[in-house]
């Protein structure tokens, strides 16, 4: 992790506990035996997940670990980050590039699938390695932009005046220090066509201290409408520090949305979905999308069928007001937009 921090030039930012978010990153757990011991789990979990760990390394910060129930091998947060033997099964239909992003990668670091918005791969690292990640096999090495190469993104946008929204993704864009982010955003702001900046990040979920004064400074100075897309899958991921981070962003005028992934054995119950929607909305975040799993190689054991997902969301819709029911969606390669699926109700089955 120290090497990662040097590459992305992350700077210390103090939290109320006098621990910076970069220090939290440097102290993240990367050892499977250490994780198992720290959480009081059966030692057998170390052995059964070792091959998966070698294929896709364990990485989880300690603030996130603190929300995992000690001694519970079925904890819904643990299952999102614990390497499992199931990842090594070869399942037909699950590929390294499930969204066929390589077909929409016209130049380094750019993914341009949709007409009016453009996605930029800003970094190749995250603060946590989620086992279901659809980019777990993405060729980040071929798409890593050096600071001097950011101009190539601006030039591409100048040639595509129809694009009015830029999405920062990764990896995780908030792995960059705020000074670098601010420099990049100023270049975007100089393009009159750009109206909105969207940031997709899981870093403030696993380390809420990432929402710091330096981040709020460039947000407050920007002329762009800024949308923060959180990635929260379970109500247990919410705690007071995360809620406080969300409050600070809301006070800064940031529009906040949540995009979750429907995961078998983690949040595929009515109670889990209802509690998640209530928890994120209480923090000022609007439940937006609940995606079915992208069929990425190594994650088939998390998947549930579209029809089962529709039935589940039908029961969730019966429990919540409409604005708390996220849209059930799937990204299907070749389609001009996300595919949204209506809830199925018992009377329709």
mmCIF file of C-alpha atoms in Angstrom:
data_model
loop_
_atom_site.group_PDB
_atom_site.id
_atom_site.type_symbol
_atom_site.label_atom_id
_atom_site.label_comp_id
_atom_site.label_asym_id
_atom_site.label_seq_id
_atom_site.Cartn_x
_atom_site.Cartn_y
_atom_site.Cartn_z
ATOM 1 C CA UNK A 1 0.000 0.000 0.000
ATOM 2 C CA UNK A 2 2.882 2.429 0.634
ATOM 3 C CA UNK A 3 3.859 2.094 -3.022
ATOM 4 C CA UNK A 4 0.283 2.814 -4.083
ATOM 5 C CA UNK A 5 0.197 5.929 -1.935
ATOM 6 C CA UNK A 6 3.422 7.196 -3.494
ATOM 7 C CA UNK A 7 2.177 6.587 -7.024
ATOM 8 C CA UNK A 8 -1.023 8.529 -6.506
ATOM 9 C CA UNK A 9 0.560 11.178 -4.273
ATOM 10 C CA UNK A 10 -2.086 10.958 -1.572
ATOM 11 C CA UNK A 11 -1.683 13.608 1.108
ATOM 12 C CA UNK A 12 -2.508 13.310 4.799
ATOM 13 C CA UNK A 13 -5.798 14.861 5.845
ATOM 14 C CA UNK A 14 -6.621 14.898 9.534
ATOM 15 C CA UNK A 15 -9.725 13.326 11.006
ATOM 16 C CA UNK A 16 -11.227 13.951 14.423
ATOM 17 C CA UNK A 17 -9.143 10.992 15.644
ATOM 18 C CA UNK A 18 -5.979 12.597 14.232
ATOM 19 C CA UNK A 19 -5.649 9.782 11.713
ATOM 20 C CA UNK A 20 -5.541 10.819 8.073
ATOM 21 C CA UNK A 21 -7.405 8.941 5.375
ATOM 22 C CA UNK A 22 -4.059 8.161 3.746
ATOM 23 C CA UNK A 23 -2.908 6.619 7.022
ATOM 24 C CA UNK A 24 -6.050 4.508 7.047
ATOM 25 C CA UNK A 25 -5.108 3.351 3.553
ATOM 26 C CA UNK A 26 -1.566 2.493 4.600
ATOM 27 C CA UNK A 27 -2.947 0.459 7.517
ATOM 28 C CA UNK A 28 -5.455 -1.464 5.396
ATOM 29 C CA UNK A 29 -5.528 -5.230 5.859
ATOM 30 C CA UNK A 30 -3.993 -7.098 2.925
ATOM 31 C CA UNK A 31 -3.276 -10.433 4.609
ATOM 32 C CA UNK A 32 -5.959 -13.123 4.627
ATOM 33 C CA UNK A 33 -4.684 -14.768 7.853
ATOM 34 C CA UNK A 34 -4.596 -11.339 9.517
ATOM 35 C CA UNK A 35 -8.178 -10.642 8.455
ATOM 36 C CA UNK A 36 -9.375 -13.996 9.779
ATOM 37 C CA UNK A 37 -7.583 -13.502 13.094
ATOM 38 C CA UNK A 38 -8.709 -9.897 13.482
ATOM 39 C CA UNK A 39 -12.367 -10.863 13.063
ATOM 40 C CA UNK A 40 -12.243 -14.079 15.085
ATOM 41 C CA UNK A 41 -13.153 -16.253 12.112
ATOM 42 C CA UNK A 42 -12.433 -19.959 11.544
ATOM 43 C CA UNK A 43 -8.881 -20.495 10.292
ATOM 44 C CA UNK A 44 -10.273 -22.667 7.498
ATOM 45 C CA UNK A 45 -11.417 -19.475 5.744
ATOM 46 C CA UNK A 46 -7.760 -18.557 5.255
ATOM 47 C CA UNK A 47 -7.050 -21.750 3.385
ATOM 48 C CA UNK A 48 -10.164 -21.940 1.259
ATOM 49 C CA UNK A 49 -9.703 -18.388 -0.013
ATOM 50 C CA UNK A 50 -5.970 -18.399 -0.650
ATOM 51 C CA UNK A 51 -6.163 -19.046 -4.414
ATOM 52 C CA UNK A 52 -8.773 -16.319 -4.882
ATOM 53 C CA UNK A 53 -6.620 -13.948 -2.831
ATOM 54 C CA UNK A 54 -3.652 -14.620 -5.119
ATOM 55 C CA UNK A 55 -5.830 -13.940 -8.170
ATOM 56 C CA UNK A 56 -7.429 -10.738 -6.800
ATOM 57 C CA UNK A 57 -5.743 -9.421 -3.686
ATOM 58 C CA UNK A 58 -7.570 -8.806 -0.430
ATOM 59 C CA UNK A 59 -7.672 -5.116 0.469
ATOM 60 C CA UNK A 60 -9.891 -3.643 3.185
ATOM 61 C CA UNK A 61 -9.394 -0.576 5.427
ATOM 62 C CA UNK A 62 -9.849 -0.883 9.168
ATOM 63 C CA UNK A 63 -12.733 1.624 9.448
ATOM 64 C CA UNK A 64 -14.752 -0.772 7.283
ATOM 65 C CA UNK A 65 -13.587 -3.780 9.290
ATOM 66 C CA UNK A 66 -14.933 -2.124 12.435
ATOM 67 C CA UNK A 67 -18.471 -2.506 11.062
ATOM 68 C CA UNK A 68 -18.135 -6.269 10.543
ATOM 69 C CA UNK A 69 -19.558 -8.484 13.292
ATOM 70 C CA UNK A 70 -16.809 -10.302 15.171
ATOM 71 C CA UNK A 71 -16.880 -14.080 14.747
ATOM 72 C CA UNK A 72 -19.626 -14.083 12.103
ATOM 73 C CA UNK A 73 -18.468 -15.761 8.849
ATOM 74 C CA UNK A 74 -21.785 -14.809 7.212
ATOM 75 C CA UNK A 75 -21.608 -11.109 7.962
ATOM 76 C CA UNK A 76 -22.916 -9.266 4.856
ATOM 77 C CA UNK A 77 -20.004 -6.831 4.845
ATOM 78 C CA UNK A 78 -17.425 -9.567 5.293
ATOM 79 C CA UNK A 79 -18.807 -11.530 2.339
ATOM 80 C CA UNK A 80 -18.210 -8.544 0.063
ATOM 81 C CA UNK A 81 -14.468 -8.465 0.741
ATOM 82 C CA UNK A 82 -13.507 -12.031 1.780
ATOM 83 C CA UNK A 83 -11.693 -14.097 -0.901
ATOM 84 C CA UNK A 84 -13.602 -17.306 -1.539
ATOM 85 C CA UNK A 85 -12.926 -20.596 -3.308
ATOM 86 C CA UNK A 86 -16.149 -19.998 -5.255
ATOM 87 C CA UNK A 87 -14.329 -17.264 -7.195
ATOM 88 C CA UNK A 88 -12.140 -19.851 -8.876
ATOM 89 C CA UNK A 89 -15.038 -21.734 -10.484
ATOM 90 C CA UNK A 90 -15.206 -21.458 -14.262
ATOM 91 C CA UNK A 91 -18.823 -20.548 -15.038
ATOM 92 C CA UNK A 92 -20.020 -20.198 -18.624
ATOM 93 C CA UNK A 93 -21.168 -16.683 -19.475
ATOM 94 C CA UNK A 94 -19.024 -14.914 -16.873
ATOM 95 C CA UNK A 95 -16.157 -13.075 -18.546
ATOM 96 C CA UNK A 96 -13.257 -10.741 -17.813
ATOM 97 C CA UNK A 97 -14.979 -7.864 -19.651
ATOM 98 C CA UNK A 98 -18.701 -8.322 -18.910
ATOM 99 C CA UNK A 99 -19.709 -4.851 -20.145
ATOM 100 C CA UNK A 100 -17.514 -5.045 -23.261
ATOM 101 C CA UNK A 101 -15.827 -1.795 -22.281
ATOM 102 C CA UNK A 102 -12.902 -2.595 -24.550
ATOM 103 C CA UNK A 103 -15.232 -1.915 -27.494
ATOM 104 C CA UNK A 104 -15.858 1.618 -26.191
ATOM 105 C CA UNK A 105 -12.306 2.550 -25.207
ATOM 106 C CA UNK A 106 -11.418 4.896 -28.104
ATOM 107 C CA UNK A 107 -8.275 6.177 -26.453
ATOM 108 C CA UNK A 108 -6.337 5.809 -23.241
ATOM 109 C CA UNK A 109 -8.466 6.171 -20.070
ATOM 110 C CA UNK A 110 -11.710 7.020 -21.905
ATOM 111 C CA UNK A 111 -14.836 4.861 -21.981
ATOM 112 C CA UNK A 112 -17.439 6.430 -24.257
ATOM 113 C CA UNK A 113 -20.577 4.284 -24.423
ATOM 114 C CA UNK A 114 -23.345 6.849 -24.161
ATOM 115 C CA UNK A 115 -23.980 9.927 -26.298
ATOM 116 C CA UNK A 116 -23.922 12.839 -23.834
ATOM 117 C CA UNK A 117 -21.669 11.501 -21.117
ATOM 118 C CA UNK A 118 -18.121 10.306 -20.993
ATOM 119 C CA UNK A 119 -16.356 8.158 -18.403
ATOM 120 C CA UNK A 120 -12.718 8.756 -17.520
ATOM 121 C CA UNK A 121 -10.612 6.095 -15.804
ATOM 122 C CA UNK A 122 -8.706 8.333 -13.406
ATOM 123 C CA UNK A 123 -6.814 5.736 -11.355
ATOM 124 C CA UNK A 124 -6.260 2.008 -11.293
ATOM 125 C CA UNK A 125 -6.592 1.491 -7.561
ATOM 126 C CA UNK A 126 -9.346 1.427 -4.964
ATOM 127 C CA UNK A 127 -9.423 1.657 -1.199
ATOM 128 C CA UNK A 128 -11.155 -1.729 -1.027
ATOM 129 C CA UNK A 129 -11.256 -4.750 -3.317
ATOM 130 C CA UNK A 130 -14.865 -5.875 -3.608
ATOM 131 C CA UNK A 131 -15.079 -9.482 -4.715
ATOM 132 C CA UNK A 132 -17.952 -8.816 -7.167
ATOM 133 C CA UNK A 133 -16.222 -5.878 -8.909
ATOM 134 C CA UNK A 134 -17.005 -5.819 -12.627
ATOM 135 C CA UNK A 135 -13.595 -4.232 -13.304
ATOM 136 C CA UNK A 136 -11.546 -6.741 -11.338
ATOM 137 C CA UNK A 137 -9.876 -7.780 -14.640
ATOM 138 C CA UNK A 138 -9.796 -4.336 -16.295
ATOM 139 C CA UNK A 139 -6.455 -3.490 -18.003
ATOM 140 C CA UNK A 140 -5.689 -0.478 -15.835
ATOM 141 C CA UNK A 141 -2.054 -0.556 -16.887
ATOM 142 C CA UNK A 142 -3.084 0.322 -20.437
ATOM 143 C CA UNK A 143 -5.439 3.095 -19.290
ATOM 144 C CA UNK A 144 -3.494 4.942 -16.629
ATOM 145 C CA UNK A 145 -3.193 8.643 -17.428
ATOM 146 C CA UNK A 146 -0.164 10.541 -16.259
ATOM 147 C CA UNK A 147 -0.871 14.097 -15.110
ATOM 148 C CA UNK A 148 0.547 15.529 -18.331
ATOM 149 C CA UNK A 149 -1.736 13.288 -20.406
ATOM 150 C CA UNK A 150 -4.961 14.736 -19.028
ATOM 151 C CA UNK A 151 -4.911 17.205 -21.930
ATOM 152 C CA UNK A 152 -5.761 14.291 -24.223
ATOM 153 C CA UNK A 153 -9.120 13.986 -22.436
ATOM 154 C CA UNK A 154 -9.788 17.696 -22.981
ATOM 155 C CA UNK A 155 -8.927 17.381 -26.664
ATOM 156 C CA UNK A 156 -11.283 14.428 -27.019
ATOM 157 C CA UNK A 157 -14.090 16.406 -25.392
ATOM 158 C CA UNK A 158 -13.465 19.346 -27.727
ATOM 159 C CA UNK A 159 -14.037 16.987 -30.638
ATOM 160 C CA UNK A 160 -17.292 15.749 -29.050
ATOM 161 C CA UNK A 161 -19.319 18.862 -28.184
ATOM 162 C CA UNK A 162 -22.413 16.736 -27.533
ATOM 163 C CA UNK A 163 -20.839 15.481 -24.283
ATOM 164 C CA UNK A 164 -21.992 17.656 -21.378
ATOM 165 C CA UNK A 165 -21.281 15.350 -18.435
ATOM 166 C CA UNK A 166 -17.992 13.802 -17.359
ATOM 167 C CA UNK A 167 -17.909 10.786 -15.051
ATOM 168 C CA UNK A 168 -14.797 10.175 -12.975
ATOM 169 C CA UNK A 169 -14.349 6.497 -12.264
ATOM 170 C CA UNK A 170 -11.565 4.000 -11.809
ATOM 171 C CA UNK A 171 -10.437 2.302 -9.708
ATOM 172 C CA UNK A 172 -11.556 5.094 -7.454
ATOM 173 C CA UNK A 173 -11.090 8.747 -8.469
ATOM 174 C CA UNK A 174 -10.894 9.847 -4.846
ATOM 175 C CA UNK A 175 -7.618 7.944 -4.478
ATOM 176 C CA UNK A 176 -6.053 11.053 -6.000
ATOM 177 C CA UNK A 177 -5.109 13.966 -3.792
ATOM 178 C CA UNK A 178 -7.462 16.911 -3.938
ATOM 179 C CA UNK A 179 -4.929 19.263 -5.523
ATOM 180 C CA UNK A 180 -4.684 16.970 -8.551
ATOM 181 C CA UNK A 181 -8.438 16.553 -8.736
ATOM 182 C CA UNK A 182 -8.918 20.317 -8.577
ATOM 183 C CA UNK A 183 -6.442 20.832 -11.444
ATOM 184 C CA UNK A 184 -8.271 18.350 -13.635
ATOM 185 C CA UNK A 185 -11.656 19.820 -12.821
ATOM 186 C CA UNK A 186 -10.504 23.340 -13.664
ATOM 187 C CA UNK A 187 -9.628 22.122 -17.161
ATOM 188 C CA UNK A 188 -13.102 20.618 -17.506
ATOM 189 C CA UNK A 189 -14.688 23.835 -16.269
ATOM 190 C CA UNK A 190 -12.958 25.725 -19.076
ATOM 191 C CA UNK A 191 -15.073 23.794 -21.591
ATOM 192 C CA UNK A 192 -18.447 25.589 -21.881
ATOM 193 C CA UNK A 193 -20.166 22.372 -22.989
ATOM 194 C CA UNK A 194 -19.530 20.599 -19.651
ATOM 195 C CA UNK A 195 -22.412 21.085 -17.212
ATOM 196 C CA UNK A 196 -22.070 18.210 -14.773
ATOM 197 C CA UNK A 197 -19.319 16.272 -13.038
ATOM 198 C CA UNK A 198 -20.169 12.861 -11.651
ATOM 199 C CA UNK A 199 -17.883 11.062 -9.216
ATOM 200 C CA UNK A 200 -18.313 7.347 -8.579
ATOM 201 C CA UNK A 201 -16.580 6.328 -5.384
ATOM 202 C CA UNK A 202 -16.591 3.745 -2.632
ATOM 203 C CA UNK A 203 -13.727 5.345 -0.752
ATOM 204 C CA UNK A 204 -15.861 7.541 1.562
ATOM 205 C CA UNK A 205 -17.918 4.437 2.394
ATOM 206 C CA UNK A 206 -14.915 2.480 3.625
ATOM 207 C CA UNK A 207 -13.015 5.553 4.927
ATOM 208 C CA UNK A 208 -15.454 8.409 5.664
ATOM 209 C CA UNK A 209 -12.533 10.707 6.519
ATOM 210 C CA UNK A 210 -11.927 11.036 2.781
ATOM 211 C CA UNK A 211 -14.570 13.786 2.772
ATOM 212 C CA UNK A 212 -12.223 16.454 4.078
ATOM 213 C CA UNK A 213 -11.781 20.215 4.003
ATOM 214 C CA UNK A 214 -9.580 20.129 0.899
ATOM 215 C CA UNK A 215 -12.206 18.151 -0.972
ATOM 216 C CA UNK A 216 -14.971 20.505 0.099
ATOM 217 C CA UNK A 217 -12.880 23.492 -0.998
ATOM 218 C CA UNK A 218 -12.661 22.501 -4.667
ATOM 219 C CA UNK A 219 -16.280 21.392 -4.640
ATOM 220 C CA UNK A 220 -17.420 24.776 -3.372
ATOM 221 C CA UNK A 221 -15.337 26.589 -5.996
ATOM 222 C CA UNK A 222 -16.571 24.573 -8.962
ATOM 223 C CA UNK A 223 -19.154 25.977 -11.387
ATOM 224 C CA UNK A 224 -20.189 22.428 -12.300
ATOM 225 C CA UNK A 225 -23.154 20.588 -10.878
ATOM 226 C CA UNK A 226 -21.449 17.829 -8.890
ATOM 227 C CA UNK A 227 -23.074 14.461 -8.389
ATOM 228 C CA UNK A 228 -21.573 12.029 -5.903
ATOM 229 C CA UNK A 229 -22.563 8.444 -6.619
ATOM 230 C CA UNK A 230 -22.061 6.357 -3.501
ATOM 231 C CA UNK A 231 -21.751 2.587 -3.642
ATOM 232 C CA UNK A 232 -23.484 1.258 -0.540
ATOM 233 C CA UNK A 233 -24.908 -2.251 -0.615
ATOM 234 C CA UNK A 234 -26.061 -2.861 2.942
ATOM 235 C CA UNK A 235 -27.394 -0.759 5.808
ATOM 236 C CA UNK A 236 -24.629 -2.091 8.072
ATOM 237 C CA UNK A 237 -22.149 -0.116 5.985
ATOM 238 C CA UNK A 238 -23.702 3.067 7.355
ATOM 239 C CA UNK A 239 -22.342 4.511 10.578
ATOM 240 C CA UNK A 240 -22.212 7.944 12.207
ATOM 241 C CA UNK A 241 -18.932 8.902 10.510
ATOM 242 C CA UNK A 242 -20.289 8.027 7.067
ATOM 243 C CA UNK A 243 -23.486 9.949 7.776
ATOM 244 C CA UNK A 244 -21.436 12.969 8.852
ATOM 245 C CA UNK A 245 -19.373 12.796 5.648
ATOM 246 C CA UNK A 246 -22.578 12.707 3.604
ATOM 247 C CA UNK A 247 -23.949 15.672 5.558
ATOM 248 C CA UNK A 248 -20.876 17.756 4.706
ATOM 249 C CA UNK A 249 -21.266 16.990 1.004
ATOM 250 C CA UNK A 250 -24.952 17.825 1.121
ATOM 251 C CA UNK A 251 -24.162 21.148 2.800
ATOM 252 C CA UNK A 252 -21.754 21.847 -0.066
ATOM 253 C CA UNK A 253 -24.591 21.424 -2.559
ATOM 254 C CA UNK A 254 -23.569 18.029 -3.905
ATOM 255 C CA UNK A 255 -26.345 15.854 -5.340
ATOM 256 C CA UNK A 256 -25.960 12.415 -3.763
ATOM 257 C CA UNK A 257 -27.184 9.157 -5.253
ATOM 258 C CA UNK A 258 -26.654 5.547 -4.267
ATOM 259 C CA UNK A 259 -26.038 2.717 -6.692
ATOM 260 C CA UNK A 260 -26.016 -0.700 -5.101
ATOM 261 C CA UNK A 261 -25.487 -4.176 -6.470
ATOM 262 C CA UNK A 262 -27.936 -6.952 -5.704
ATOM 263 C CA UNK A 263 -25.825 -9.726 -4.203
ATOM 264 C CA UNK A 264 -26.955 -13.231 -3.277
ATOM 265 C CA UNK A 265 -26.600 -13.921 0.432
ATOM 266 C CA UNK A 266 -25.787 -10.280 1.193
ATOM 267 C CA UNK A 267 -28.729 -7.993 0.384
ATOM 268 C CA UNK A 268 -31.212 -10.167 -1.515
ATOM 269 C CA UNK A 269 -33.975 -9.968 1.113
ATOM 270 C CA UNK A 270 -36.822 -7.517 1.581
ATOM 271 C CA UNK A 271 -35.516 -6.485 4.996
ATOM 272 C CA UNK A 272 -32.016 -5.820 3.677
ATOM 273 C CA UNK A 273 -33.293 -3.671 0.819
ATOM 274 C CA UNK A 274 -35.786 -1.738 2.944
ATOM 275 C CA UNK A 275 -33.201 -1.064 5.644
ATOM 276 C CA UNK A 276 -30.655 0.046 3.026
ATOM 277 C CA UNK A 277 -33.016 2.541 1.404
ATOM 278 C CA UNK A 278 -34.054 3.958 4.761
ATOM 279 C CA UNK A 279 -30.440 4.248 5.944
ATOM 280 C CA UNK A 280 -29.058 6.007 2.872
ATOM 281 C CA UNK A 281 -31.999 8.415 2.690
ATOM 282 C CA UNK A 282 -31.558 9.273 6.368
ATOM 283 C CA UNK A 283 -28.029 10.369 5.396
ATOM 284 C CA UNK A 284 -29.309 12.574 2.560
ATOM 285 C CA UNK A 285 -28.528 10.087 -0.208
ATOM 286 C CA UNK A 286 -31.238 9.127 -2.692
ATOM 287 C CA UNK A 287 -31.612 5.423 -3.557
ATOM 288 C CA UNK A 288 -31.095 5.518 -7.332
ATOM 289 C CA UNK A 289 -30.164 2.196 -8.931
ATOM 290 C CA UNK A 290 -29.996 -1.357 -7.672
ATOM 291 C CA UNK A 291 -28.015 -3.224 -10.296
ATOM 292 C CA UNK A 292 -28.105 -6.915 -10.958
ATOM 293 C CA UNK A 293 -24.638 -8.415 -11.009
ATOM 294 C CA UNK A 294 -22.483 -7.767 -14.037
ATOM 295 C CA UNK A 295 -21.414 -11.268 -15.156
ATOM 296 C CA UNK A 296 -17.735 -10.893 -14.357
ATOM 297 C CA UNK A 297 -15.481 -13.909 -14.083
ATOM 298 C CA UNK A 298 -15.061 -14.873 -10.423
ATOM 299 C CA UNK A 299 -18.364 -13.516 -9.115
ATOM 300 C CA UNK A 300 -21.030 -15.931 -10.372
ATOM 301 C CA UNK A 301 -21.825 -17.074 -6.826
ATOM 302 C CA UNK A 302 -23.226 -13.602 -6.052
ATOM 303 C CA UNK A 303 -25.716 -13.595 -8.924
ATOM 304 C CA UNK A 304 -29.492 -13.941 -8.852
ATOM 305 C CA UNK A 305 -31.851 -14.048 -11.821
ATOM 306 C CA UNK A 306 -33.593 -10.984 -13.213
ATOM 307 C CA UNK A 307 -36.983 -12.504 -12.428
ATOM 308 C CA UNK A 308 -36.060 -13.197 -8.813
ATOM 309 C CA UNK A 309 -34.757 -9.637 -8.549
ATOM 310 C CA UNK A 310 -38.029 -8.294 -9.957
ATOM 311 C CA UNK A 311 -40.030 -10.303 -7.409
ATOM 312 C CA UNK A 312 -37.827 -9.017 -4.616
ATOM 313 C CA UNK A 313 -38.211 -5.403 -5.705
ATOM 314 C CA UNK A 314 -41.964 -5.876 -5.964
ATOM 315 C CA UNK A 315 -42.043 -6.771 -2.278
ATOM 316 C CA UNK A 316 -39.728 -3.852 -1.476
ATOM 317 C CA UNK A 317 -42.030 -1.476 -3.388
ATOM 318 C CA UNK A 318 -44.933 -2.634 -1.233
ATOM 319 C CA UNK A 319 -42.994 -1.544 1.874
ATOM 320 C CA UNK A 320 -41.632 1.847 0.825
ATOM 321 C CA UNK A 321 -42.721 5.103 -0.793
ATOM 322 C CA UNK A 322 -41.734 5.305 -4.445
ATOM 323 C CA UNK A 323 -38.828 7.713 -3.929
ATOM 324 C CA UNK A 324 -37.127 5.175 -1.658
ATOM 325 C CA UNK A 325 -37.351 2.308 -4.162
ATOM 326 C CA UNK A 326 -34.231 2.189 -6.343
ATOM 327 C CA UNK A 327 -34.702 1.330 -9.991
ATOM 328 C CA UNK A 328 -33.755 -2.259 -10.740
ATOM 329 C CA UNK A 329 -31.305 -2.027 -13.613
ATOM 330 C CA UNK A 330 -28.760 -3.857 -15.680
ATOM 331 C CA UNK A 331 -26.108 -2.566 -18.022
ATOM 332 C CA UNK A 332 -26.369 -4.621 -21.197
ATOM 333 C CA UNK A 333 -23.549 -4.250 -23.742
ATOM 334 C CA UNK A 334 -24.655 -2.548 -26.932
ATOM 335 C CA UNK A 335 -27.729 -0.880 -25.444
ATOM 336 C CA UNK A 336 -27.955 2.942 -25.641
ATOM 337 C CA UNK A 337 -28.841 3.249 -21.941
ATOM 338 C CA UNK A 338 -29.264 1.211 -18.767
ATOM 339 C CA UNK A 339 -32.018 -1.420 -18.996
ATOM 340 C CA UNK A 340 -34.576 -0.899 -16.225
ATOM 341 C CA UNK A 341 -36.828 -3.731 -15.038
ATOM 342 C CA UNK A 342 -40.228 -3.185 -13.439
ATOM 343 C CA UNK A 343 -40.975 -4.825 -10.083
ATOM 344 C CA UNK A 344 -43.060 -7.989 -10.204
ATOM 345 C CA UNK A 345 -45.896 -8.274 -7.720
ATOM 346 C CA UNK A 346 -47.354 -11.505 -6.353
ATOM 347 C CA UNK A 347 -50.590 -10.932 -8.259
ATOM 348 C CA UNK A 348 -48.609 -10.856 -11.524
ATOM 349 C CA UNK A 349 -46.798 -14.157 -10.973
#
